[in-house]
Amino acid sequence: MNLSLDLLRRSSTIVCLTAIALVLSACGGGGAGSDNGSGKTAATIGTTVQLDSLDPLSSTGGSYTYQQLVHEPLIGFDPETLSQDDSGLAVKYGFREGDPLKFDITLREGVTFSDGEAVDAEAVKASLLRYVAKGSLYGLKGIVGSVDVASPTELTINLTREFAPLPERLSLDGGLIVAPATIKEFPDADALTKAVGAGPYVLEQNRPGVSATFAPNPKYWNKKDGAKLKKLTVQYFADSAAMMNALRTDQIDGATYVPSSDVAGFKGKDDLTVYNRQSVGLDFVYLNWDKPALKDPRVREALSYALDRKTLNDVMTDGYGTPAAQVVPSDSPFYVDDVTTFDHDPAKAEQLLSEAGVKDKVNLDCVWYAGTGWERLLPVVIDQLSKVGVTLKARQLSVAEAIPAYFKPDGADCLLGGTSGTFGVYGALAQNSDSTSFFTAASSDSGVDSALAAFETAYTPEARNAASKGYYEAMLTAAPMILVDNRAKIAVMDKGLKGYAHSPLSSLVLRHLSW
């Protein structure tokens, strides 16, 4: 496994597919602009995730917020539900009848990139093959074999194997189409802020560590749903406290990735809207099942039964998240109603440890790093595990130290961490399989990979449900990780801002904002 810190930049959260909007208010008025009303043409949104790159080649969860402003997806999607539609570059697409290894696409006519070059089949082919060769995270590498161009608006993707989740990949990071000029100048390297796309905005100014400002793309094809703001600024804050203070003092028009502990401070105020969605961004304990203490799956199962997730969720998210019974929340299309999950059952945990031949305590050496919230969870987890005879010792390291300390052959037994789940519904499940998880330190197969493979031929809702059930049954018996909670995704916006989509993606969908 590659121990590069790039692993940490792969965010993956699917959030559940229902948004809860609580209308609250704040003293003062419309943040960075004047009072809520007509005539406002600019907005400033606060975030704790800064711009790394506009190039999807090295896509990260945080950067997707910025990338989807300047790039258009090949396959459009509803940001509220993530269901695919015809709002992207493709007006028609699908697997060829009788040949699921061919995916046919018809492009929208007359679309250009922001530099004026045509978005035609050759340009789309070049962008896709760049991802295949260089590897966009959870993208197309190993799935797409070649691309055939039939006309300026028609192309066919030839797959190396059946892969039913392809439309999802082509609507998210794997389908953001970059201009030929970008590929020519940066064939192998990350174009960073020089990446050119066909989205509704263009980058006007980037101040690293401060802010990124975007202006409308005058060549954007969809005049009706294009940029509604003359200036959209995403302002970076090193910590959430500074961001929330900026919102309270009207320096910004909205705040994102808001800590659950800050929501109460906005009660009784009526010109802000607070958005909350349950997330497939997970807090978890990932286990190295190659380690002696964790080789027996019954020991790993016992750890999950020992934890009271309701209490842990209250501690971690102040009740805004949900206890994690599955990788995705209960209203995700990949949630399974009739599958057994790890409920809080200390007696069963003790029974499993006894059946596994544990005669004394189980001693676990774990690592964690700051910024994951585990400083809140850790004391409670240690206490709950101790009640079934498990001693967990956790070392706080820097990010640069923690990952190698877990992955090296003589490394820690477990990693305390979390993911934010940017890369779609299937990606939320894939990031927790044996070979594709960012956090798999073991070299052996726990049994989850084979279960995940069933999704590759699941073309109908019924088939996806069956695949999901098989996946969770494998997770139950293999127990490669301890699910703790599905994170809450919280944003606070000026009530006058329209078009904010509190998307199931962990990243932000700001392209439709207006006053």
Short mmCIF file of C-alpha atoms in Angstrom, two decimals:
data_model
loop_
_atom_site.label_atom_id
_atom_site.label_comp_id
_atom_site.label_asym_id
_atom_site.label_seq_id
_atom_site.Cartn_x
_atom_site.Cartn_y
_atom_site.Cartn_z
CA MET A 1 0.00 0.00 0.00
CA ASN A 2 1.18 3.50 -0.81
CA LEU A 3 1.85 5.26 2.47
CA SER A 4 1.93 8.68 0.86
CA LEU A 5 0.07 11.42 2.64
CA ASP A 6 -1.98 11.71 -0.53
CA LEU A 7 -4.04 8.92 1.03
CA LEU A 8 -5.24 11.40 3.58
CA ARG A 9 -6.47 13.78 0.92
CA ARG A 10 -9.00 11.29 -0.39
CA SER A 11 -12.14 12.28 1.29
CA SER A 12 -14.96 10.21 0.66
CA THR A 13 -18.86 11.21 2.62
CA ILE A 14 -21.98 10.45 1.38
CA VAL A 15 -24.48 12.19 3.34
CA CYS A 16 -28.03 10.89 3.64
CA LEU A 17 -30.49 11.99 1.05
CA THR A 18 -32.75 14.18 3.20
CA ALA A 19 -31.86 17.73 4.28
CA ILE A 20 -33.24 19.23 7.45
CA ALA A 21 -33.43 23.00 7.24
CA LEU A 22 -33.93 24.83 10.50
CA VAL A 23 -34.71 28.50 10.06
CA LEU A 24 -32.90 30.52 12.67
CA SER A 25 -31.82 34.14 12.77
CA ALA A 26 -28.84 36.32 13.53
CA CYS A 27 -28.56 39.89 14.63
CA GLY A 28 -27.53 42.33 11.95
CA GLY A 29 -27.99 41.52 8.33
CA GLY A 30 -26.75 39.94 5.22
CA GLY A 31 -23.12 39.30 5.98
CA ALA A 32 -20.58 40.50 3.45
CA GLY A 33 -23.24 42.35 1.48
CA SER A 34 -25.98 44.77 2.42
CA ASP A 35 -29.48 43.91 3.68
CA ASN A 36 -31.21 40.93 2.09
CA GLY A 37 -32.93 42.31 -0.97
CA SER A 38 -32.54 42.91 -4.65
CA GLY A 39 -29.35 44.27 -6.10
CA LYS A 40 -26.82 42.02 -4.34
CA THR A 41 -24.46 40.43 -6.84
CA ALA A 42 -21.68 38.98 -4.69
CA ALA A 43 -21.43 36.44 -1.89
CA THR A 44 -18.67 35.27 0.42
CA ILE A 45 -18.86 31.76 1.86
CA GLY A 46 -16.61 30.60 4.69
CA THR A 47 -14.94 27.20 4.78
CA THR A 48 -12.22 25.41 6.71
CA VAL A 49 -11.07 23.57 3.57
CA GLN A 50 -8.80 25.57 1.27
CA LEU A 51 -8.28 25.24 -2.47
CA ASP A 52 -5.55 22.74 -3.33
CA SER A 53 -6.18 22.28 -7.04
CA LEU A 54 -8.75 22.91 -9.75
CA ASP A 55 -7.50 19.84 -11.59
CA PRO A 56 -9.64 16.72 -10.94
CA LEU A 57 -6.59 14.61 -11.83
CA SER A 58 -5.56 14.76 -8.19
CA SER A 59 -9.01 15.31 -6.83
CA THR A 60 -9.55 15.63 -3.10
CA GLY A 61 -12.75 15.90 -1.16
CA GLY A 62 -12.17 19.54 -0.31
CA SER A 63 -11.02 20.57 -3.77
CA TYR A 64 -14.17 19.18 -5.38
CA THR A 65 -16.00 22.19 -3.89
CA TYR A 66 -13.93 24.44 -6.12
CA GLN A 67 -13.57 22.11 -9.12
CA GLN A 68 -17.30 21.78 -9.75
CA LEU A 69 -17.49 25.56 -10.13
CA VAL A 70 -15.13 25.59 -13.12
CA HIS A 71 -15.77 22.13 -14.63
CA GLU A 72 -18.91 20.57 -16.05
CA PRO A 73 -19.63 16.88 -15.36
CA LEU A 74 -19.99 14.55 -18.29
CA ILE A 75 -23.18 13.18 -16.75
CA GLY A 76 -25.30 15.67 -14.86
CA PHE A 77 -26.88 14.95 -11.51
CA ASP A 78 -29.31 16.36 -8.99
CA PRO A 79 -27.14 17.73 -6.17
CA GLU A 80 -29.83 16.93 -3.60
CA THR A 81 -30.24 13.25 -4.47
CA LEU A 82 -27.17 12.47 -6.63
CA SER A 83 -29.46 10.81 -9.17
CA GLN A 84 -28.08 11.14 -12.70
CA ASP A 85 -29.87 13.26 -15.30
CA ASP A 86 -29.25 15.07 -18.62
CA SER A 87 -28.09 18.40 -17.15
CA GLY A 88 -24.41 17.78 -17.91
CA LEU A 89 -22.39 17.58 -21.10
CA ALA A 90 -24.13 14.36 -22.13
CA VAL A 91 -27.73 14.51 -23.32
CA LYS A 92 -27.97 10.75 -23.81
CA TYR A 93 -25.96 7.91 -22.28
CA GLY A 94 -26.24 4.28 -21.26
CA PHE A 95 -24.87 0.77 -21.50
CA ARG A 96 -25.38 -0.72 -24.94
CA GLU A 97 -28.20 -3.24 -25.04
CA GLY A 98 -26.73 -6.72 -25.07
CA ASP A 99 -23.17 -5.49 -24.44
CA PRO A 100 -22.56 -4.05 -20.95
CA LEU A 101 -18.88 -3.51 -21.77
CA LYS A 102 -19.83 -0.59 -24.02
CA PHE A 103 -21.18 2.70 -22.68
CA ASP A 104 -22.52 5.02 -25.40
CA ILE A 105 -22.63 8.81 -24.96
CA THR A 106 -24.17 11.59 -27.05
CA LEU A 107 -22.85 15.06 -26.22
CA ARG A 108 -24.66 18.36 -26.10
CA GLU A 109 -23.98 20.43 -29.22
CA GLY A 110 -22.40 23.89 -29.24
CA VAL A 111 -20.70 23.74 -25.82
CA THR A 112 -17.26 25.30 -25.37
CA PHE A 113 -14.71 25.43 -22.60
CA SER A 114 -14.10 28.79 -20.95
CA ASP A 115 -11.13 29.32 -23.32
CA GLY A 116 -13.45 28.98 -26.33
CA GLU A 117 -12.34 25.51 -27.46
CA ALA A 118 -15.13 23.09 -28.39
CA VAL A 119 -16.32 20.43 -25.96
CA ASP A 120 -16.46 17.64 -28.53
CA ALA A 121 -16.00 13.88 -28.40
CA GLU A 122 -12.23 14.09 -28.94
CA ALA A 123 -11.86 16.52 -26.03
CA VAL A 124 -13.95 14.31 -23.77
CA LYS A 125 -11.94 11.25 -24.82
CA ALA A 126 -8.65 12.99 -24.00
CA SER A 127 -9.91 14.03 -20.57
CA LEU A 128 -11.19 10.55 -19.72
CA LEU A 129 -8.00 8.82 -20.86
CA ARG A 130 -5.92 11.23 -18.79
CA TYR A 131 -7.81 10.01 -15.72
CA VAL A 132 -7.37 6.41 -16.80
CA ALA A 133 -3.61 6.83 -17.23
CA LYS A 134 -2.89 8.99 -14.21
CA GLY A 135 -5.62 7.88 -11.87
CA SER A 136 -8.34 10.10 -10.51
CA LEU A 137 -9.33 8.94 -7.06
CA TYR A 138 -12.11 6.38 -7.29
CA GLY A 139 -12.20 7.27 -10.96
CA LEU A 140 -11.69 5.30 -14.13
CA LYS A 141 -8.31 3.60 -13.79
CA GLY A 142 -8.63 -0.15 -14.24
CA ILE A 143 -12.22 0.17 -15.44
CA VAL A 144 -12.01 1.99 -18.77
CA GLY A 145 -9.94 0.28 -21.46
CA SER A 146 -10.38 2.65 -24.40
CA VAL A 147 -12.66 5.28 -25.91
CA ASP A 148 -13.95 5.27 -29.50
CA VAL A 149 -15.11 8.48 -31.21
CA ALA A 150 -17.87 8.07 -33.81
CA SER A 151 -18.59 11.75 -34.49
CA PRO A 152 -18.00 15.14 -32.84
CA THR A 153 -20.93 14.42 -30.50
CA GLU A 154 -20.79 10.62 -30.17
CA LEU A 155 -18.35 8.39 -28.32
CA THR A 156 -18.23 4.96 -26.73
CA ILE A 157 -16.40 4.00 -23.55
CA ASN A 158 -15.06 0.44 -23.74
CA LEU A 159 -14.84 -1.18 -20.31
CA THR A 160 -12.34 -3.78 -19.16
CA ARG A 161 -15.06 -5.45 -17.10
CA GLU A 162 -18.69 -4.91 -16.24
CA PHE A 163 -19.08 -1.89 -13.99
CA ALA A 164 -22.67 -0.83 -13.30
CA PRO A 165 -21.68 2.19 -11.11
CA LEU A 166 -20.00 3.89 -14.11
CA PRO A 167 -22.68 6.64 -14.45
CA GLU A 168 -21.98 7.69 -10.86
CA ARG A 169 -18.26 7.87 -11.58
CA LEU A 170 -18.92 10.00 -14.67
CA SER A 171 -21.10 12.44 -12.75
CA LEU A 172 -18.55 13.05 -10.00
CA ASP A 173 -14.75 13.29 -10.00
CA GLY A 174 -14.20 10.84 -12.87
CA GLY A 175 -16.45 12.84 -15.18
CA LEU A 176 -15.26 16.42 -14.72
CA ILE A 177 -14.01 17.23 -18.23
CA VAL A 178 -10.90 19.41 -18.56
CA ALA A 179 -9.97 21.37 -21.68
CA PRO A 180 -7.45 20.11 -24.27
CA ALA A 181 -5.26 23.12 -23.47
CA THR A 182 -4.91 21.88 -19.89
CA ILE A 183 -4.01 18.38 -21.03
CA LYS A 184 -1.50 19.71 -23.56
CA GLU A 185 0.27 21.85 -20.96
CA PHE A 186 -0.05 19.34 -18.11
CA PRO A 187 -0.23 15.85 -19.65
CA ASP A 188 1.19 14.13 -16.59
CA ALA A 189 1.13 16.75 -13.85
CA ASP A 190 -1.49 18.45 -11.73
CA ALA A 191 -2.52 21.71 -13.42
CA LEU A 192 -3.38 23.18 -10.02
CA THR A 193 -5.20 26.50 -10.49
CA LYS A 194 -4.49 26.62 -14.24
CA ALA A 195 -7.01 23.90 -15.09
CA VAL A 196 -9.58 25.05 -17.67
CA GLY A 197 -13.12 23.68 -17.73
CA ALA A 198 -16.62 24.28 -19.09
CA GLY A 199 -18.37 25.08 -15.80
CA PRO A 200 -20.40 28.17 -14.85
CA TYR A 201 -17.48 30.01 -13.21
CA VAL A 202 -13.83 30.79 -13.86
CA LEU A 203 -11.19 31.48 -11.25
CA GLU A 204 -10.65 35.23 -10.97
CA GLN A 205 -8.17 35.34 -8.09
CA ASN A 206 -6.58 32.79 -5.78
CA ARG A 207 -4.97 33.93 -2.54
CA PRO A 208 -3.48 30.73 -1.08
CA GLY A 209 -4.49 30.25 2.52
CA VAL A 210 -6.90 33.20 2.31
CA SER A 211 -9.58 32.94 -0.38
CA ALA A 212 -10.51 31.98 -3.93
CA THR A 213 -12.73 34.30 -5.96
CA PHE A 214 -14.73 33.18 -8.99
CA ALA A 215 -16.42 35.17 -11.77
CA PRO A 216 -19.04 34.01 -14.30
CA ASN A 217 -17.85 32.05 -17.32
CA PRO A 218 -19.21 34.15 -20.22
CA LYS A 219 -19.08 31.11 -22.52
CA TYR A 220 -21.12 28.83 -20.26
CA TRP A 221 -23.67 26.93 -22.31
CA ASN A 222 -26.60 27.02 -19.87
CA LYS A 223 -27.60 30.67 -19.60
CA LYS A 224 -30.68 29.83 -17.51
CA ASP A 225 -28.80 27.91 -14.81
CA GLY A 226 -25.39 29.54 -15.13
CA ALA A 227 -23.64 31.77 -12.61
CA LYS A 228 -26.09 34.08 -10.84
CA LEU A 229 -23.41 36.01 -8.93
CA LYS A 230 -20.93 38.45 -10.44
CA LYS A 231 -18.48 37.42 -7.77
CA LEU A 232 -18.37 34.32 -5.57
CA THR A 233 -15.64 34.23 -2.94
CA VAL A 234 -14.84 31.13 -0.90
CA GLN A 235 -12.93 32.35 2.14
CA TYR A 236 -10.65 30.00 4.04
CA PHE A 237 -10.45 29.95 7.83
CA ALA A 238 -7.79 28.01 9.70
CA ASP A 239 -10.27 27.16 12.44
CA SER A 240 -14.04 27.05 12.74
CA ALA A 241 -14.15 29.49 15.66
CA ALA A 242 -12.78 32.29 13.47
CA MET A 243 -15.25 31.37 10.72
CA MET A 244 -18.24 31.44 13.03
CA ASN A 245 -17.15 34.78 14.46
CA ALA A 246 -16.92 36.16 10.92
CA LEU A 247 -20.50 35.01 10.31
CA ARG A 248 -21.74 36.59 13.54
CA THR A 249 -20.10 39.90 12.64
CA ASP A 250 -21.46 39.93 9.06
CA GLN A 251 -18.07 39.50 7.39
CA ILE A 252 -19.30 36.48 5.41
CA ASP A 253 -22.68 35.39 4.06
CA GLY A 254 -22.45 31.74 5.00
CA ALA A 255 -20.38 29.21 6.93
CA THR A 256 -19.80 25.58 5.99
CA TYR A 257 -18.49 22.50 7.81
CA VAL A 258 -19.91 24.04 10.97
CA PRO A 259 -19.14 22.12 14.18
CA SER A 260 -22.28 20.73 15.79
CA SER A 261 -21.30 22.41 19.05
CA ASP A 262 -21.74 25.84 17.39
CA VAL A 263 -25.32 25.37 16.20
CA ALA A 264 -26.90 26.31 19.53
CA GLY A 265 -25.33 29.75 19.30
CA PHE A 266 -27.67 30.64 16.43
CA LYS A 267 -30.94 29.81 18.17
CA GLY A 268 -33.46 32.63 18.29
CA LYS A 269 -32.11 34.40 15.22
CA ASP A 270 -34.30 34.60 12.18
CA ASP A 271 -32.28 35.62 9.13
CA LEU A 272 -30.06 32.55 8.88
CA THR A 273 -30.88 29.07 7.70
CA VAL A 274 -29.11 26.13 9.31
CA TYR A 275 -28.78 23.05 7.10
CA ASN A 276 -28.05 19.62 8.51
CA ARG A 277 -27.66 16.33 6.67
CA GLN A 278 -26.67 12.97 7.99
CA SER A 279 -23.49 11.83 6.31
CA VAL A 280 -21.70 8.72 5.22
CA GLY A 281 -18.69 10.54 6.43
CA LEU A 282 -17.74 8.09 9.14
CA ASP A 283 -15.89 8.08 12.40
CA PHE A 284 -14.40 4.63 12.80
CA VAL A 285 -11.73 2.38 14.25
CA TYR A 286 -9.99 0.60 11.38
CA LEU A 287 -8.48 -2.73 12.38
CA ASN A 288 -5.40 -4.51 11.03
CA TRP A 289 -6.70 -8.07 11.06
CA ASP A 290 -3.23 -9.42 10.28
CA LYS A 291 -2.15 -8.48 13.82
CA PRO A 292 -2.13 -11.34 16.38
CA ALA A 293 -4.69 -9.73 18.68
CA LEU A 294 -7.16 -9.21 15.82
CA LYS A 295 -6.73 -12.28 13.59
CA ASP A 296 -9.86 -13.98 14.90
CA PRO A 297 -12.94 -12.28 13.41
CA ARG A 298 -14.86 -13.05 16.61
CA VAL A 299 -12.54 -10.70 18.47
CA ARG A 300 -13.20 -7.98 15.90
CA GLU A 301 -16.95 -8.59 16.13
CA ALA A 302 -16.76 -8.34 19.91
CA LEU A 303 -15.24 -4.88 19.69
CA SER A 304 -18.21 -3.64 17.66
CA TYR A 305 -20.79 -5.17 20.00
CA ALA A 306 -19.04 -3.56 22.98
CA LEU A 307 -19.68 0.00 21.82
CA ASP A 308 -22.79 2.05 22.58
CA ARG A 309 -23.07 4.06 19.37
CA LYS A 310 -25.91 6.26 20.56
CA THR A 311 -23.74 7.59 23.37
CA LEU A 312 -20.76 7.95 21.04
CA ASN A 313 -22.85 9.85 18.49
CA ASP A 314 -24.08 12.24 21.17
CA VAL A 315 -20.50 12.85 22.29
CA MET A 316 -19.08 13.30 18.80
CA THR A 317 -21.87 15.16 16.97
CA ASP A 318 -24.07 16.52 19.79
CA GLY A 319 -26.83 14.35 18.36
CA TYR A 320 -26.72 15.91 14.88
CA GLY A 321 -25.15 12.82 13.34
CA THR A 322 -26.48 9.28 13.52
CA PRO A 323 -25.13 6.13 15.18
CA ALA A 324 -23.50 4.16 12.38
CA ALA A 325 -25.22 0.82 11.85
CA GLN A 326 -24.16 0.72 8.20
CA VAL A 327 -21.72 2.66 6.04
CA VAL A 328 -24.58 4.80 4.70
CA PRO A 329 -27.50 6.33 6.66
CA SER A 330 -30.98 4.86 6.68
CA ASP A 331 -32.42 6.83 3.75
CA SER A 332 -29.60 6.12 1.31
CA PRO A 333 -30.58 3.92 -1.67
CA PHE A 334 -27.80 1.58 -0.55
CA TYR A 335 -29.20 1.13 2.97
CA VAL A 336 -30.55 -2.36 3.70
CA ASP A 337 -33.50 -2.76 6.05
CA ASP A 338 -33.31 -6.50 6.65
CA VAL A 339 -29.68 -7.05 7.56
CA THR A 340 -28.23 -7.73 11.00
CA THR A 341 -26.05 -4.96 12.40
CA PHE A 342 -23.84 -4.49 15.44
CA ASP A 343 -26.17 -3.38 18.22
CA HIS A 344 -24.81 -2.54 21.67
CA ASP A 345 -24.55 -5.93 23.38
CA PRO A 346 -21.70 -6.24 25.93
CA ALA A 347 -22.81 -9.74 26.91
CA LYS A 348 -22.48 -10.93 23.31
CA ALA A 349 -19.08 -9.25 23.11
CA GLU A 350 -17.89 -11.20 26.14
CA GLN A 351 -19.32 -14.43 24.69
CA LEU A 352 -17.49 -13.92 21.38
CA LEU A 353 -14.21 -13.24 23.19
CA SER A 354 -14.69 -16.44 25.18
CA GLU A 355 -15.43 -18.44 22.01
CA ALA A 356 -12.27 -16.99 20.47
CA GLY A 357 -10.26 -18.42 23.36
CA VAL A 358 -9.37 -15.10 24.95
CA LYS A 359 -8.36 -15.97 28.50
CA ASP A 360 -7.14 -12.56 29.60
CA LYS A 361 -7.53 -9.02 28.36
CA VAL A 362 -7.23 -8.01 24.72
CA ASN A 363 -4.59 -5.32 24.50
CA LEU A 364 -4.72 -2.97 21.52
CA ASP A 365 -2.16 -0.37 20.49
CA CYS A 366 -3.80 2.32 18.35
CA VAL A 367 -2.81 5.63 16.79
CA TRP A 368 -4.78 8.77 15.98
CA TYR A 369 -4.12 12.30 14.82
CA ALA A 370 -5.62 15.68 15.67
CA GLY A 371 -8.39 17.19 13.58
CA THR A 372 -10.54 14.05 13.50
CA GLY A 373 -12.51 14.75 16.67
CA TRP A 374 -11.17 11.69 18.43
CA GLU A 375 -10.07 13.79 21.38
CA ARG A 376 -13.79 13.80 22.30
CA LEU A 377 -14.53 10.16 21.52
CA LEU A 378 -11.44 8.45 22.85
CA PRO A 379 -12.13 8.49 26.62
CA VAL A 380 -15.64 7.10 26.08
CA VAL A 381 -14.48 4.36 23.69
CA ILE A 382 -11.70 3.32 26.07
CA ASP A 383 -14.21 3.10 28.92
CA GLN A 384 -16.78 1.08 26.95
CA LEU A 385 -14.19 -1.41 25.67
CA SER A 386 -12.71 -1.86 29.14
CA LYS A 387 -16.06 -3.18 30.39
CA VAL A 388 -15.68 -6.29 28.19
CA GLY A 389 -12.00 -6.85 28.94
CA VAL A 390 -10.38 -4.87 26.13
CA THR A 391 -7.60 -2.41 26.92
CA LEU A 392 -7.08 0.21 24.23
CA LYS A 393 -4.05 2.45 24.37
CA ALA A 394 -3.99 5.24 21.81
CA ARG A 395 -1.06 7.40 20.81
CA GLN A 396 -1.69 10.83 19.34
CA LEU A 397 0.72 11.50 16.48
CA SER A 398 0.94 14.04 13.72
CA VAL A 399 -0.72 13.16 10.43
CA ALA A 400 2.71 12.57 8.93
CA GLU A 401 3.52 10.10 11.71
CA ALA A 402 0.19 8.37 12.33
CA ILE A 403 -0.38 6.82 8.91
CA PRO A 404 3.06 5.17 8.60
CA ALA A 405 2.79 4.07 12.24
CA TYR A 406 -0.34 2.14 11.30
CA PHE A 407 0.72 0.79 7.91
CA LYS A 408 4.25 -0.42 8.64
CA PRO A 409 4.61 -4.21 9.17
CA ASP A 410 5.19 -3.87 12.91
CA GLY A 411 2.75 -0.99 13.21
CA ALA A 412 -0.22 -0.28 15.43
CA ASP A 413 -3.19 -2.61 15.74
CA CYS A 414 -5.70 0.03 14.76
CA LEU A 415 -6.20 3.54 13.44
CA LEU A 416 -8.77 5.92 14.91
CA GLY A 417 -10.00 8.22 12.19
CA GLY A 418 -12.75 9.14 9.80
CA THR A 419 -13.70 9.82 6.20
CA SER A 420 -15.95 12.42 4.65
CA GLY A 421 -17.17 10.40 1.65
CA THR A 422 -17.11 12.65 -1.37
CA PHE A 423 -17.11 10.17 -4.18
CA GLY A 424 -20.70 9.02 -4.46
CA VAL A 425 -22.87 6.28 -3.00
CA TYR A 426 -20.93 3.35 -4.44
CA GLY A 427 -17.68 5.06 -3.45
CA ALA A 428 -18.84 5.18 0.16
CA LEU A 429 -19.01 1.39 0.17
CA ALA A 430 -15.88 0.87 -1.93
CA GLN A 431 -13.74 2.93 0.41
CA ASN A 432 -14.38 0.33 3.10
CA SER A 433 -13.53 -2.79 1.11
CA ASP A 434 -10.30 -4.67 1.61
CA SER A 435 -8.28 -3.70 -1.45
CA THR A 436 -9.65 -0.23 -2.14
CA SER A 437 -9.95 1.17 1.37
CA PHE A 438 -7.57 3.95 2.27
CA PHE A 439 -7.16 2.37 5.67
CA THR A 440 -6.52 -1.32 4.97
CA ALA A 441 -3.19 -2.25 6.51
CA ALA A 442 -3.80 -6.01 6.37
CA SER A 443 -2.57 -7.97 3.37
CA SER A 444 -5.15 -10.76 3.61
CA ASP A 445 -8.74 -10.68 2.32
CA SER A 446 -11.31 -10.32 5.09
CA GLY A 447 -14.08 -11.30 2.66
CA VAL A 448 -15.51 -7.87 1.84
CA ASP A 449 -13.91 -7.53 -1.61
CA SER A 450 -15.85 -10.42 -3.11
CA ALA A 451 -19.10 -9.03 -1.70
CA LEU A 452 -18.41 -5.59 -3.14
CA ALA A 453 -17.84 -7.11 -6.58
CA ALA A 454 -21.55 -7.90 -6.81
CA PHE A 455 -22.25 -4.19 -7.35
CA GLU A 456 -20.39 -4.30 -10.65
CA THR A 457 -23.25 -6.24 -12.26
CA ALA A 458 -26.09 -4.62 -10.29
CA TYR A 459 -27.97 -2.59 -12.92
CA THR A 460 -31.37 -2.43 -11.20
CA PRO A 461 -32.53 -1.24 -7.76
CA GLU A 462 -33.38 -4.84 -6.88
CA ALA A 463 -29.90 -6.04 -7.81
CA ARG A 464 -28.30 -3.18 -5.88
CA ASN A 465 -30.34 -4.06 -2.81
CA ALA A 466 -29.21 -7.68 -3.02
CA ALA A 467 -25.59 -6.57 -3.45
CA SER A 468 -25.92 -4.24 -0.46
CA LYS A 469 -27.27 -7.04 1.69
CA GLY A 470 -24.38 -9.30 0.72
CA TYR A 471 -21.92 -6.51 1.44
CA TYR A 472 -23.22 -5.94 4.96
CA GLU A 473 -23.40 -9.64 5.71
CA ALA A 474 -19.72 -9.81 4.78
CA MET A 475 -18.97 -6.75 6.91
CA LEU A 476 -20.77 -8.39 9.84
CA THR A 477 -18.74 -11.59 9.75
CA ALA A 478 -15.43 -10.08 8.65
CA ALA A 479 -15.68 -7.01 10.93
CA PRO A 480 -12.69 -5.21 9.34
CA MET A 481 -13.60 -1.95 11.07
CA ILE A 482 -15.67 -0.54 13.91
CA LEU A 483 -18.31 1.89 12.68
CA VAL A 484 -18.97 4.64 15.21
CA ASP A 485 -21.15 7.39 13.73
CA ASN A 486 -22.26 8.94 10.47
CA ARG A 487 -21.08 12.53 10.64
CA ALA A 488 -23.37 15.51 10.41
CA LYS A 489 -22.78 17.98 7.60
CA ILE A 490 -23.88 21.40 8.82
CA ALA A 491 -23.94 24.75 7.03
CA VAL A 492 -25.32 28.14 8.07
CA MET A 493 -26.40 30.51 5.30
CA ASP A 494 -27.90 33.97 5.09
CA LYS A 495 -31.61 33.41 4.59
CA GLY A 496 -31.50 35.67 1.53
CA LEU A 497 -29.17 33.31 -0.32
CA LYS A 498 -31.03 31.11 -2.78
CA GLY A 499 -29.94 28.03 -4.67
CA TYR A 500 -27.71 26.50 -2.01
CA ALA A 501 -27.81 22.73 -2.44
CA HIS A 502 -26.93 20.97 0.81
CA SER A 503 -25.73 18.03 -1.19
CA PRO A 504 -25.14 14.44 -0.08
CA LEU A 505 -21.56 15.10 -1.14
CA SER A 506 -19.22 16.09 1.66
CA SER A 507 -18.02 18.90 -0.59
CA LEU A 508 -20.08 22.01 -1.23
CA VAL A 509 -22.32 22.66 -4.24
CA LEU A 510 -22.23 26.45 -4.62
CA ARG A 511 -22.68 26.85 -8.38
CA HIS A 512 -26.38 27.78 -8.14
CA LEU A 513 -26.10 30.46 -5.42
CA SER A 514 -27.98 33.73 -5.91
CA TRP A 515 -29.72 36.43 -3.89
#
